[in-house]
Amino acid sequence: MANLKFILSGGGTGGHIYPAIAIANELKQRYPQCEILFVGASDKMEMQKVPQAGYKIIGLWIAGIQRRLTLDNAMFPIKLMSSLLKSRKIVKQFKPDVVIGTGGFASGPLLKAASGMGVPTVVQEQNSYPGITNKWLAKNADKVCVAYEGLEQFFPKGKIVLTGNPVRQDLLDMAGKKEEAAGTFGLKPDKKTVLVLGGSLGSRRINQLIDKEISWLLAQDVQLIWQCGKLYYDEYRHHGDKEGVNVLSFIDRMDLVYAAADVVISRSGASSVSELCVVGKPVLFIPSPNVAEDHQTKNAQAIVDKQGAVMLKESQLDTQFQPVFQDLLENEEKRHKLGSTIKKLARPNATNDIVEEIIKLLKR
C-alpha cells in the first residue's frame, strides 16, 4: 500500500504518549514509506517527547476541565472550538487513511473532527476505567482497543477488541542489559537495586515516602534509582549526593532501569502495569487515589488477585511500608514467584494486535 498516512494523538502523560509512539513505530516498520503525523496539546510533554522519537507533531490549544473553578475552565469552550477547527484543517490538509487516539485531551477534538469527515478512527484505552475523552469518542470510532475485560459498560460491545497496552519495543528483550545498566547508573553488583517510579510526572506521596524512609532503605544495604518527576526534582535532588542513590527527574532508558531492578515500587497507571508485566519484576504497587473511579487501585488489584504483586494503599504507608517491603527484600523465593507470575499476565503482542486492527480499516 503506497503513500499511506496516519495521524496519532495522545498525550499529557507518558501513559498516553508512549503507546502512541509504539504504534507509530510498528506502522513505520510495516510501511516504511508511510507518513505519520502526531497531534498533541501545545503545552504538554508530548511536544518534546514525540520529536525526540523522530516524528513531527502539531500542537492544539486544549486542556482538560479542572475540578475547581479556574480561568482555564472558563476558557474550555473556546479552547475546544479552536481545537476542533484546527483539527478539521489538519485532517483536510494531511488526508490521513486512519486516525488513532491513545487518550489525553488533544485526541478528543482530533478524532471527533476525523470521524465527522468520514476518516476511520481507532481509540486505544489503556485503563480499567476509561477517561472522559475516550468515552466521548467511542460512539463514533470504528474500533476500540482495550487492555481490560468488562468494558462493555463504557463502549459499544461490537467495537471492542481486547489487545492489551503497547509497550516500548526495547522492553521485549531484556537479555544482557543488566551489566550495561550497572555501568550507566554506577551500580554495585553485590547490592540489590530498588527502582522507584511515580509515573512520568512523578508522585508527591511516593516521593514523600522515599524521603522519609531513605535512611532505613539504605540501612537494608540496597541502592536506589528514584524517578521523582520534573516537578519534584529540585526538592529531592540533594539525596543524589548519598552513596548508592540516583535521583532522576525522568528516565528515557526504561529498559536499563528495569534490567537493573531487583524490586520495584510503582504507581499502577495502565502503562506502568503493562510494562511491569512484560519485564516480570517483583513490584510493590502504591496506587494513586486521585484518579477517576480509583482505576489505579483496580489496575493493581487485578494483578494482586492473581498473586503477581504486592499492594499498599497510601493510607497504609506510615504503618505498613517497612514490614511489607522488608519481607520483599529478604524473601528471595517470594520475589521470584511474584516476578514469574506477573510475567504470565503480560500481553507482549499488544502493539502488533492494535496495528492489525488499523490495517483492517485500510482494507475496508
CSV table of C-alpha atoms in Angstrom, one decimal, residues 15-361:
chain,number,residue,atom,x,y,z
A,15,GLY,CA,0.9,6.7,29.7
A,16,HIS,CA,-0.7,8.3,26.7
A,17,ILE,CA,2.4,9.3,24.7
A,18,TYR,CA,4.4,6.1,24.7
A,19,PRO,CA,1.6,3.8,23.5
A,20,ALA,CA,1.1,6.2,20.5
A,21,ILE,CA,4.8,6.2,19.7
A,22,ALA,CA,4.9,2.3,19.9
A,23,ILE,CA,2.0,2.1,17.5
A,24,ALA,CA,3.7,4.6,15.2
A,25,ASN,CA,7.0,2.6,15.2
A,26,GLU,CA,5.2,-0.6,14.3
A,27,LEU,CA,3.3,1.2,11.4
A,28,LYS,CA,6.6,2.6,10.2
A,29,GLN,CA,8.2,-0.9,10.3
A,30,ARG,CA,5.4,-2.4,8.3
A,31,TYR,CA,5.1,0.5,5.9
A,32,PRO,CA,8.5,2.3,5.6
A,33,GLN,CA,7.1,4.8,3.1
A,34,CYS,CA,4.1,5.8,5.2
A,35,GLU,CA,3.7,9.3,6.5
A,36,ILE,CA,3.0,9.8,10.2
A,37,LEU,CA,1.9,12.9,12.0
A,38,PHE,CA,1.2,13.4,15.7
A,39,VAL,CA,-1.2,15.9,17.2
A,40,GLY,CA,-0.9,16.9,20.9
A,41,ALA,CA,-1.7,19.6,23.4
A,42,SER,CA,0.6,22.6,22.8
A,43,ASP,CA,1.9,22.9,26.4
A,44,LYS,CA,2.2,19.2,27.3
A,45,MET,CA,5.2,16.8,27.4
A,46,GLU,CA,4.4,15.2,24.0
A,47,MET,CA,5.7,18.4,22.3
A,48,GLN,CA,9.2,17.3,23.4
A,49,LYS,CA,8.9,13.5,23.6
A,50,VAL,CA,7.4,12.9,20.2
A,51,PRO,CA,10.1,14.9,18.2
A,52,GLN,CA,12.7,13.0,20.3
A,53,ALA,CA,11.2,9.8,18.9
A,54,GLY,CA,11.6,11.1,15.4
A,55,TYR,CA,8.1,12.3,14.5
A,56,LYS,CA,6.5,15.6,13.6
A,57,ILE,CA,3.9,16.9,16.0
A,58,ILE,CA,1.4,19.8,15.8
A,59,GLY,CA,0.0,21.3,19.0
A,60,LEU,CA,-3.6,22.2,19.8
A,61,TRP,CA,-4.7,24.8,22.3
A,62,ILE,CA,-6.6,22.4,24.5
A,63,ALA,CA,-6.6,21.4,28.2
A,64,GLY,CA,-8.9,19.5,30.5
A,65,ILE,CA,-11.5,20.7,32.9
A,66,GLN,CA,-10.2,21.3,36.4
A,67,ARG,CA,-12.2,20.1,39.4
A,68,ARG,CA,-12.2,23.6,40.9
A,69,LEU,CA,-13.3,27.0,39.4
A,70,THR,CA,-10.5,28.4,37.4
A,71,LEU,CA,-9.9,30.7,34.4
A,72,ASP,CA,-8.9,27.6,32.4
A,73,ASN,CA,-12.4,26.1,33.0
A,74,ALA,CA,-14.0,29.3,31.7
A,75,MET,CA,-11.8,29.2,28.6
A,76,PHE,CA,-12.5,25.5,27.9
A,77,PRO,CA,-15.4,26.0,25.4
A,78,ILE,CA,-13.2,28.5,23.5
A,79,LYS,CA,-10.2,26.1,23.5
A,80,LEU,CA,-12.4,23.2,22.4
A,81,MET,CA,-13.9,25.1,19.5
A,82,SER,CA,-10.4,26.4,18.4
A,83,SER,CA,-9.0,22.8,18.6
A,84,LEU,CA,-11.9,21.4,16.6
A,85,LEU,CA,-11.5,23.9,13.9
A,86,LYS,CA,-7.7,23.4,13.8
A,87,SER,CA,-8.2,19.6,13.8
A,88,ARG,CA,-10.5,19.8,10.8
A,89,LYS,CA,-7.9,21.8,9.0
A,90,ILE,CA,-5.1,19.3,9.9
A,91,VAL,CA,-7.2,16.4,8.7
A,92,LYS,CA,-8.2,18.2,5.5
A,93,GLN,CA,-4.6,19.0,4.6
A,94,PHE,CA,-2.9,15.8,5.7
A,95,LYS,CA,-5.6,13.4,4.3
A,96,PRO,CA,-4.9,10.5,6.7
A,97,ASP,CA,-6.1,7.0,6.0
A,98,VAL,CA,-6.7,6.2,9.7
A,99,VAL,CA,-6.5,8.4,12.8
A,100,ILE,CA,-5.6,6.8,16.1
A,101,GLY,CA,-6.2,8.2,19.6
A,102,THR,CA,-4.5,6.9,22.7
A,103,GLY,CA,-6.1,9.2,25.3
A,104,GLY,CA,-5.5,12.7,26.6
A,105,PHE,CA,-7.4,15.8,25.8
A,106,ALA,CA,-5.8,16.6,22.4
A,107,SER,CA,-7.1,13.3,20.9
A,108,GLY,CA,-10.7,14.4,21.6
A,109,PRO,CA,-11.1,17.2,19.0
A,110,LEU,CA,-8.8,15.5,16.5
A,111,LEU,CA,-10.7,12.2,16.4
A,112,LYS,CA,-14.1,14.0,16.6
A,113,ALA,CA,-13.1,16.0,13.6
A,114,ALA,CA,-11.7,13.0,11.7
A,115,SER,CA,-14.8,10.8,12.3
A,116,GLY,CA,-17.0,13.6,11.3
A,117,MET,CA,-15.1,13.9,8.0
A,118,GLY,CA,-15.5,10.2,7.3
A,119,VAL,CA,-12.0,9.1,8.2
A,120,PRO,CA,-11.7,5.7,10.1
A,121,THR,CA,-10.7,6.2,13.7
A,122,VAL,CA,-9.3,3.8,16.4
A,123,VAL,CA,-9.5,4.5,20.1
A,124,GLN,CA,-6.9,2.8,22.4
A,125,GLU,CA,-8.0,2.7,26.0
A,126,GLN,CA,-5.3,1.8,28.5
A,127,ASN,CA,-7.1,1.8,31.8
A,128,SER,CA,-9.7,-0.4,33.6
A,129,TYR,CA,-11.8,2.7,33.8
A,130,PRO,CA,-11.9,4.9,30.6
A,131,GLY,CA,-11.2,8.6,30.6
A,132,ILE,CA,-13.8,11.1,29.6
A,133,THR,CA,-12.2,11.7,26.2
A,134,ASN,CA,-12.3,8.1,25.1
A,135,LYS,CA,-15.8,7.6,26.4
A,136,TRP,CA,-16.8,10.7,24.3
A,137,LEU,CA,-15.1,9.4,21.2
A,138,ALA,CA,-16.0,5.7,21.3
A,139,LYS,CA,-19.6,6.0,19.9
A,140,ASN,CA,-18.2,7.3,16.5
A,141,ALA,CA,-15.0,5.3,16.5
A,142,ASP,CA,-14.6,2.3,14.2
A,143,LYS,CA,-12.6,0.2,16.7
A,144,VAL,CA,-11.9,0.5,20.5
A,145,CYS,CA,-8.7,-1.4,21.5
A,146,VAL,CA,-8.8,-2.2,25.3
A,147,ALA,CA,-6.4,-3.7,27.9
A,148,TYR,CA,-9.0,-4.9,30.4
A,149,GLU,CA,-12.1,-7.1,30.1
A,150,GLY,CA,-15.5,-5.9,31.1
A,151,LEU,CA,-15.5,-2.5,29.4
A,152,GLU,CA,-18.8,-3.1,27.6
A,153,GLN,CA,-20.5,-0.8,30.1
A,154,PHE,CA,-18.5,2.1,28.6
A,155,PHE,CA,-18.0,1.2,25.0
A,156,PRO,CA,-20.2,-0.3,22.2
A,157,LYS,CA,-19.6,-4.1,22.5
A,158,GLY,CA,-19.2,-4.7,18.8
A,159,LYS,CA,-16.3,-2.3,18.5
A,160,ILE,CA,-14.3,-3.6,21.4
A,161,VAL,CA,-11.1,-5.6,20.8
A,162,LEU,CA,-9.0,-6.9,23.7
A,163,THR,CA,-5.4,-6.2,22.8
A,164,GLY,CA,-3.6,-5.1,25.9
A,165,ASN,CA,-1.4,-2.0,26.1
A,166,PRO,CA,1.5,-1.2,23.8
A,167,VAL,CA,4.9,-1.3,25.5
A,168,ARG,CA,8.2,0.1,24.3
A,169,GLN,CA,10.0,-2.4,21.9
A,170,ASP,CA,13.2,-2.3,23.9
A,171,LEU,CA,11.4,-3.9,26.9
A,172,LEU,CA,10.6,-7.0,25.0
A,173,ASP,CA,14.2,-8.1,25.0
A,174,MET,CA,16.0,-7.5,28.3
A,175,ALA,CA,18.7,-10.2,28.0
A,176,GLY,CA,22.2,-9.0,28.7
A,177,LYS,CA,21.3,-5.4,29.7
A,178,LYS,CA,22.0,-5.7,33.5
A,179,GLU,CA,25.7,-5.1,33.0
A,180,GLU,CA,25.1,-2.0,30.8
A,181,ALA,CA,22.6,-0.7,33.4
A,182,ALA,CA,25.1,-1.1,36.2
A,183,GLY,CA,27.6,0.9,34.2
A,184,THR,CA,25.1,3.6,33.3
A,185,PHE,CA,23.8,4.2,36.8
A,186,GLY,CA,27.0,3.4,38.7
A,187,LEU,CA,25.5,0.4,40.5
A,188,LYS,CA,27.3,-2.2,42.6
A,189,PRO,CA,26.7,-5.8,41.5
A,190,ASP,CA,26.7,-7.1,45.1
A,191,LYS,CA,23.8,-4.9,46.2
A,192,LYS,CA,20.1,-5.2,45.5
A,193,THR,CA,18.7,-2.4,43.4
A,194,VAL,CA,15.3,-0.8,44.3
A,195,LEU,CA,13.6,1.1,41.4
A,196,VAL,CA,11.1,3.8,42.5
A,197,LEU,CA,8.6,5.0,39.8
A,198,GLY,CA,6.0,7.7,40.3
A,199,GLY,CA,4.7,7.8,36.7
A,200,SER,CA,6.0,10.1,34.1
A,201,LEU,CA,5.1,13.3,36.1
A,202,GLY,CA,6.2,11.9,39.4
A,203,SER,CA,4.2,11.2,42.6
A,204,ARG,CA,4.1,13.5,45.6
A,205,ARG,CA,3.1,10.8,48.0
A,206,ILE,CA,5.7,8.3,46.8
A,207,ASN,CA,8.4,11.0,46.9
A,208,GLN,CA,7.4,11.9,50.5
A,209,LEU,CA,7.6,8.2,51.4
A,210,ILE,CA,11.1,7.7,50.0
A,211,ASP,CA,12.3,11.0,51.5
A,212,LYS,CA,11.1,9.8,54.9
A,213,GLU,CA,12.4,6.2,54.6
A,214,ILE,CA,15.6,6.7,52.7
A,215,SER,CA,17.9,6.2,55.7
A,216,TRP,CA,16.0,3.0,56.6
A,217,LEU,CA,16.2,1.8,53.0
A,218,LEU,CA,19.9,2.4,52.7
A,219,ALA,CA,20.4,0.5,56.0
A,220,GLN,CA,18.9,-2.5,54.3
A,221,ASP,CA,22.0,-2.5,52.1
A,222,VAL,CA,20.2,-1.6,48.9
A,223,GLN,CA,20.9,1.0,46.2
A,224,LEU,CA,18.2,3.3,44.7
A,225,ILE,CA,17.1,4.5,41.3
A,226,TRP,CA,14.5,7.1,42.2
A,227,GLN,CA,12.4,8.7,39.4
A,228,CYS,CA,10.9,11.6,41.3
A,229,GLY,CA,9.4,13.6,38.4
A,230,LYS,CA,10.3,17.0,36.9
A,231,LEU,CA,8.0,18.9,39.3
A,232,TYR,CA,9.7,17.5,42.4
A,233,TYR,CA,13.3,17.2,41.2
A,234,ASP,CA,14.7,20.3,42.9
A,235,GLU,CA,13.1,19.3,46.2
A,236,TYR,CA,14.7,15.8,46.3
A,237,ARG,CA,17.8,16.1,44.1
A,238,HIS,CA,20.0,16.5,47.2
A,239,HIS,CA,19.5,12.9,48.1
A,240,GLY,CA,21.6,12.1,45.0
A,241,ASP,CA,24.7,13.1,47.0
A,242,LYS,CA,24.2,10.0,49.1
A,243,GLU,CA,26.2,6.9,48.0
A,244,GLY,CA,24.0,4.4,46.2
A,245,VAL,CA,21.2,6.9,45.4
A,246,ASN,CA,20.3,8.0,41.8
A,247,VAL,CA,17.7,10.8,41.8
A,248,LEU,CA,16.3,11.4,38.3
A,249,SER,CA,13.5,13.7,37.1
A,250,PHE,CA,12.7,11.4,34.1
A,251,ILE,CA,14.1,8.2,32.7
A,252,ASP,CA,14.5,7.7,29.0
A,253,ARG,CA,16.1,4.3,29.1
A,254,MET,CA,13.4,2.3,30.9
A,255,ASP,CA,14.9,-0.9,29.6
A,256,LEU,CA,18.1,-0.3,31.5
A,257,VAL,CA,16.4,0.6,34.9
A,258,TYR,CA,14.1,-2.4,34.6
A,259,ALA,CA,17.1,-4.6,33.8
A,260,ALA,CA,18.9,-3.3,36.9
A,261,ALA,CA,15.9,-3.5,39.3
A,262,ASP,CA,15.6,-6.3,41.8
A,263,VAL,CA,12.4,-4.8,43.3
A,264,VAL,CA,10.1,-2.0,42.0
A,265,ILE,CA,8.0,0.5,43.9
A,266,SER,CA,5.5,1.9,41.5
A,267,ARG,CA,2.2,3.7,40.8
A,268,SER,CA,-0.2,1.5,39.0
A,269,GLY,CA,-1.1,3.5,35.9
A,270,ALA,CA,-2.0,1.3,33.0
A,271,SER,CA,1.3,1.7,31.1
A,272,SER,CA,3.3,1.1,34.2
A,273,VAL,CA,1.4,-2.1,34.9
A,274,SER,CA,1.7,-3.3,31.4
A,275,GLU,CA,5.5,-2.7,31.4
A,276,LEU,CA,6.0,-4.4,34.7
A,277,CYS,CA,4.1,-7.5,33.4
A,278,VAL,CA,6.3,-7.6,30.3
A,279,VAL,CA,9.6,-7.3,32.2
A,280,GLY,CA,8.5,-9.6,35.0
A,281,LYS,CA,9.8,-7.8,38.1
A,282,PRO,CA,8.6,-8.1,41.7
A,283,VAL,CA,6.6,-5.0,42.5
A,284,LEU,CA,5.0,-3.1,45.3
A,285,PHE,CA,2.2,-1.1,43.9
A,286,ILE,CA,1.1,2.1,45.6
A,287,PRO,CA,-1.9,3.3,43.6
A,288,SER,CA,-2.8,6.9,43.2
A,289,PRO,CA,-6.3,7.5,44.8
A,290,ASN,CA,-6.6,10.8,42.9
A,291,VAL,CA,-7.8,9.4,39.6
A,292,ALA,CA,-11.2,8.7,38.0
A,293,GLU,CA,-13.1,5.9,39.7
A,294,ASP,CA,-9.9,4.9,41.6
A,295,HIS,CA,-8.8,3.0,38.5
A,296,GLN,CA,-5.1,2.7,39.6
A,297,THR,CA,-6.3,0.6,42.6
A,298,LYS,CA,-8.4,-1.6,40.2
A,299,ASN,CA,-5.4,-2.0,37.9
A,300,ALA,CA,-3.2,-3.1,40.8
A,301,GLN,CA,-5.8,-5.3,42.4
A,302,ALA,CA,-6.2,-7.3,39.2
A,303,ILE,CA,-2.5,-8.3,39.5
A,304,VAL,CA,-2.6,-8.8,43.3
A,305,ASP,CA,-5.7,-11.1,42.9
A,306,LYS,CA,-3.6,-13.4,40.7
A,307,GLN,CA,-0.7,-13.3,43.2
A,308,GLY,CA,1.5,-11.3,40.8
A,309,ALA,CA,2.3,-8.3,43.0
A,310,VAL,CA,2.0,-6.7,46.5
A,311,MET,CA,-0.1,-3.5,47.0
A,312,LEU,CA,-0.2,-0.9,49.8
A,313,LYS,CA,-2.7,2.0,49.7
A,314,GLU,CA,-1.4,5.4,50.6
A,315,SER,CA,-3.3,5.3,53.9
A,316,GLN,CA,-1.2,2.2,54.9
A,317,LEU,CA,2.2,3.5,54.2
A,318,ASP,CA,3.1,5.0,57.5
A,319,THR,CA,2.5,1.8,59.4
A,320,GLN,CA,3.0,-1.0,56.9
A,321,PHE,CA,5.7,0.1,54.4
A,322,GLN,CA,8.7,-1.1,56.4
A,323,PRO,CA,7.5,-4.6,57.3
A,324,VAL,CA,5.9,-5.3,53.9
A,325,PHE,CA,8.9,-4.0,51.9
A,326,GLN,CA,11.5,-5.7,54.2
A,327,ASP,CA,9.7,-9.0,53.6
A,328,LEU,CA,10.1,-8.4,49.8
A,329,LEU,CA,13.7,-7.6,50.1
A,330,GLU,CA,14.6,-10.6,52.3
A,331,ASN,CA,12.4,-13.3,50.7
A,332,GLU,CA,14.1,-14.3,47.5
A,333,GLU,CA,11.5,-17.1,46.8
A,334,LYS,CA,8.7,-14.6,47.1
A,335,ARG,CA,10.4,-12.2,44.7
A,336,HIS,CA,10.9,-14.9,42.2
A,337,LYS,CA,7.3,-16.1,42.4
A,338,LEU,CA,5.9,-12.6,42.0
A,339,GLY,CA,8.2,-11.9,39.0
A,340,SER,CA,7.3,-15.1,37.2
A,341,THR,CA,3.6,-14.7,38.0
A,342,ILE,CA,3.2,-11.1,36.8
A,343,LYS,CA,5.1,-12.0,33.6
A,344,LYS,CA,2.5,-14.6,32.7
A,345,LEU,CA,-0.1,-11.8,32.7
A,346,ALA,CA,1.7,-9.8,30.0
A,347,ARG,CA,0.4,-9.2,26.6
A,348,PRO,CA,3.6,-8.6,24.7
A,349,ASN,CA,1.9,-8.6,21.3
A,350,ALA,CA,-0.4,-5.7,22.1
A,351,THR,CA,1.2,-3.3,19.7
A,352,ASN,CA,1.1,-5.8,16.8
A,353,ASP,CA,-2.5,-6.6,17.6
A,354,ILE,CA,-3.6,-3.0,17.6
A,355,VAL,CA,-1.8,-2.4,14.3
A,356,GLU,CA,-3.6,-5.4,12.8
A,357,GLU,CA,-6.9,-3.7,13.7
A,358,ILE,CA,-5.7,-0.5,12.0
A,359,ILE,CA,-4.8,-2.5,8.9
A,360,LYS,CA,-8.3,-4.0,8.7
A,361,LEU,CA,-9.7,-0.5,8.4
